[in-house]
C-alpha atoms as one frame of an Amber mdcrd trajectory, in Angstrom:
protein
  -9.620  19.735 -60.959  -9.679  17.833 -57.708 -11.751  19.532 -54.997 -11.409
  19.386 -51.229 -14.170  21.351 -49.529 -13.785  22.035 -45.805 -16.983  23.067
 -43.995 -16.598  24.585 -40.536 -19.500  24.078 -38.122 -18.838  27.584 -36.867
 -20.740  27.862 -33.576 -19.693  24.331 -32.622 -16.072  25.481 -32.827 -16.570
  28.969 -31.382 -18.592  27.876 -28.342 -15.971  25.298 -27.356 -13.116  27.746
 -27.707 -15.021  30.495 -25.881 -16.053  28.242 -22.970 -12.381  27.408 -22.363
 -11.296  31.061 -22.154 -10.484  32.337 -18.642 -12.289  35.634 -19.320 -15.565
  35.118 -21.229 -15.792  38.858 -21.977 -12.441  38.853 -23.811 -13.678  38.385
 -27.375 -10.293  39.391 -28.806  -8.847  36.283 -27.204 -11.627  34.126 -28.641
 -10.945  35.634 -32.076  -7.227  34.941 -31.756  -7.740  31.358 -30.555 -10.313
  30.441 -33.200  -8.106  31.998 -35.873  -5.126  29.887 -34.778  -7.369  26.829
 -34.768  -8.571  27.545 -38.295  -5.015  28.104 -39.507  -4.097  24.646 -38.201
  -7.155  23.122 -39.876  -6.228  24.784 -43.176  -2.615  23.620 -42.927  -3.694
  20.045 -42.162  -6.552  19.787 -44.666  -5.155  21.865 -47.548  -8.641  22.806
 -48.789  -9.367  24.089 -52.269 -12.658  25.512 -50.945 -13.747  26.471 -47.434
 -16.744  28.020 -45.685 -17.939  28.574 -42.113 -21.647  27.888 -41.531 -23.456
  29.703 -38.700 -26.862  29.282 -37.133 -28.561  32.666 -37.324 -28.656  33.781
 -33.686 -31.967  35.638 -34.069 -33.938  32.784 -35.621 -36.424  30.521 -33.905
 -35.738  26.802 -33.560 -36.736  26.167 -37.152 -38.900  23.508 -38.798 -37.995
  20.862 -36.226 -39.788  22.770 -33.473 -42.937  22.774 -35.631 -42.850  18.961
 -35.596 -41.785  18.654 -31.957 -42.512  21.811 -29.899 -40.132  20.822 -27.089
 -37.178  20.499 -29.486 -34.170  22.352 -27.998 -36.587  24.236 -25.734 -34.147
  24.274 -22.828 -30.986  25.127 -24.691 -28.913  27.826 -23.059 -28.826  31.186
 -24.819 -25.500  32.263 -26.213 -23.466  34.321 -23.688 -24.016  38.002 -24.441
 -20.326  38.907 -24.925 -20.019  36.137 -27.498 -23.280  37.097 -29.210 -22.044
  40.677 -29.505 -18.684  39.490 -30.819 -19.923  37.264 -33.657 -19.607  39.981
 -36.315 -16.008  40.634 -35.264 -15.261  36.894 -35.410 -16.749  36.633 -38.900
 -14.720  39.657 -40.024 -11.517  38.119 -38.679 -12.243  34.842 -40.446 -13.036
  36.660 -43.697  -9.629  38.312 -43.559  -8.190  34.797 -43.372 -10.063  33.915
 -46.574 -12.981  32.086 -44.935 -16.430  33.362 -45.839 -19.466  32.829 -43.590
 -22.869  31.395 -44.441 -25.689  32.290 -42.054 -28.776  30.117 -41.858 -32.114
  31.771 -42.468 -35.012  29.636 -41.321 -33.055  26.385 -41.461 -30.546  25.102
 -38.962 -26.867  25.260 -39.847 -26.811  21.441 -39.731 -29.088  21.280 -42.779
 -27.050  23.841 -44.707 -23.871  21.921 -43.938 -25.502  18.641 -44.959 -26.876
  20.047 -48.226 -23.560  21.564 -49.294 -21.537  18.535 -48.201 -23.755  16.025
 -50.020 -23.906  18.157 -53.161 -20.117  18.122 -53.472 -19.533  14.561 -52.224
 -22.135  13.178 -54.644 -19.847  14.327 -57.473 -17.027  12.200 -56.012 -15.204
  15.217 -54.624 -13.707  15.273 -51.145 -15.538  16.969 -48.254 -14.417  17.396
 -44.649 -16.900  18.656 -42.051 -15.120  20.036 -38.988 -17.412  19.460 -36.005
 -17.829  17.449 -32.820 -21.514  16.876 -33.716 -22.087  13.155 -34.293 -25.296
  13.973 -36.150 -23.226  14.560 -39.284 -22.056  10.941 -39.225 -25.248   9.836
 -41.000 -23.735  11.524 -44.093 -20.525   9.478 -44.126 -19.415   8.193 -47.502
 -16.114   7.346 -49.209 -15.688  11.032 -50.118 -17.248  12.657 -47.025 -15.526
  12.654 -43.642 -16.077  14.321 -40.261 -13.203  15.678 -38.211 -13.488  16.193
 -34.454 -10.742  18.767 -34.169 -10.754  18.961 -30.381 -10.361  15.206 -29.822
  -8.026  14.890 -32.831 -10.071  12.026 -34.278 -12.151  11.097 -37.280 -15.823
  10.356 -36.672 -15.734   7.531 -39.189 -17.493   4.180 -39.675 -15.338   2.292
 -37.134 -16.078   5.082 -34.613 -19.827   4.824 -35.287 -19.740   1.037 -34.990
 -17.958   1.262 -31.639 -20.070   4.150 -30.325 -23.527   3.065 -31.508 -23.243
  -0.411 -33.023 -25.221   0.537 -36.149 -24.414   1.703 -39.683 -24.097   5.453
 -40.367 -27.183   5.238 -42.598 -29.184   3.957 -39.588 -28.312   6.773 -37.203
 -31.528   8.747 -37.751 -33.497   5.567 -36.983 -31.281   4.956 -33.938 -32.035
   8.424 -32.550 -35.687   8.011 -33.517 -35.745   5.085 -31.095 -33.446   6.320
 -28.311 -34.151  10.035 -28.575 -31.562  12.778 -28.037 -31.748  14.062 -24.467
 -29.600  17.151 -25.095 -32.135  18.384 -27.673 -35.274  17.258 -25.788 -36.044
  14.638 -28.444 -37.878  11.849 -26.552 -37.644   8.812 -28.848 -39.534   5.701
 -27.695 -39.966   5.267 -23.919 -38.224   2.121 -22.729 -35.930   1.791 -25.754
 -32.359   2.751 -24.960 -29.081   2.330 -26.863 -28.814  -1.425 -26.311 -32.364
  -2.115 -27.508 -32.033   0.249 -30.483 -28.834  -1.499 -31.524 -30.522  -4.899
 -31.251 -33.493  -3.755 -33.345 -31.359  -2.124 -36.050 -28.985  -5.064 -36.251
 -32.018  -7.202 -37.094 -33.931  -4.714 -39.268 -32.820  -2.000 -41.690 -34.956
   0.768 -40.197 -37.892   1.609 -37.908 -40.532   0.924 -40.574 -39.160  -2.518
 -41.383 -39.063  -3.398 -37.683 -42.581  -2.072 -37.107 -44.086  -4.021 -40.010
 -42.289  -7.304 -39.256 -43.855 -10.287 -37.485 -40.347 -11.116 -36.249 -39.967
  -8.068 -34.014 -39.508  -9.399 -30.457 -42.605  -8.969 -28.288 -40.764  -6.802
 -25.756 -40.222  -4.212 -28.510 -43.519  -4.772 -30.351 -45.542  -3.345 -27.451
 -43.372  -0.228 -27.217 -43.348   0.453 -30.962 -47.091  -0.149 -31.324 -47.739
   2.437 -28.645 -45.140   5.010 -29.703 -44.612   4.584 -33.459 -45.709   8.178
 -34.168 -43.108   9.498 -31.739 -40.430   7.276 -33.297 -41.260   8.604 -36.758
 -41.249  12.235 -35.646 -37.984  11.836 -33.764 -36.349  10.148 -36.750 -37.503
  13.003 -38.981 -35.963  15.504 -36.578 -32.698  13.559 -36.299 -32.343  13.278
 -40.082 -30.592  16.087 -41.935 -32.113  17.966 -44.860 -29.967  17.810 -47.975
 -32.137  19.748 -50.431 -31.923  23.364 -49.275 -31.458  26.138 -51.833 -27.977
  27.494 -51.102 -27.833  30.558 -53.348 -24.136  30.350 -54.241 -21.751  28.092
 -56.115 -18.386  26.544 -55.315 -16.471  29.246 -57.149 -17.707  31.725 -54.506
 -15.962  29.839 -51.692 -12.688  28.925 -53.382  -9.845  29.300 -50.887  -7.128
  31.586 -52.222  -5.498  32.599 -48.964  -5.970  35.705 -46.858  -8.099  38.582
 -48.112  -6.605  42.046 -48.200
């Protein structure tokens, strides 16, 4: 049978809905709004399988913080009313027929990436619902990313316009430029324009670093900060080999649960 798996980046969706609510303590309203949103997604996507993936709110910052201690060090904690309402949100979604997967030691991004690539690699359709451009490095003919709030696809033309590199080069791009929102430093003095120029000439950081043709203005920076570039690329890249502990049959969408 033909499969269409929809993966919801749960906290990405919930935080945006919650931040737009007039009363942040009104979790019932957040539940109602996210439920309406998910119903629209289901009606548009017509999934055969669906799951919502959550970062575990009690976990540390995961393996990335072991590589780069400042990673996401300054991120804001989840508002307490929302934190206390997560179980109720998951229950409401389960009643709609959407099960939840909670990360345990890995970030939700890596769980999403592992599941998405596992299904897409078998030439089955996958849609990740998220505004997170980090997922765009996974793009393939059978894997797409939907920014529900902007009503757009984060596809190859979008990546070309936004970054000027190929989806497969995005981890290298962020290895060079860094990601300020996550306290990932990249290479000092290399911004988006320079990263684009380097990656239009070379396939990746290692090829640029080992080439005699790398322009001198970039050679000095990479020679001095190659270790940082490598670490930041590793952090920007998504793991796709996590043990998931369930199979597709477990997340088949059959409509609302009783």
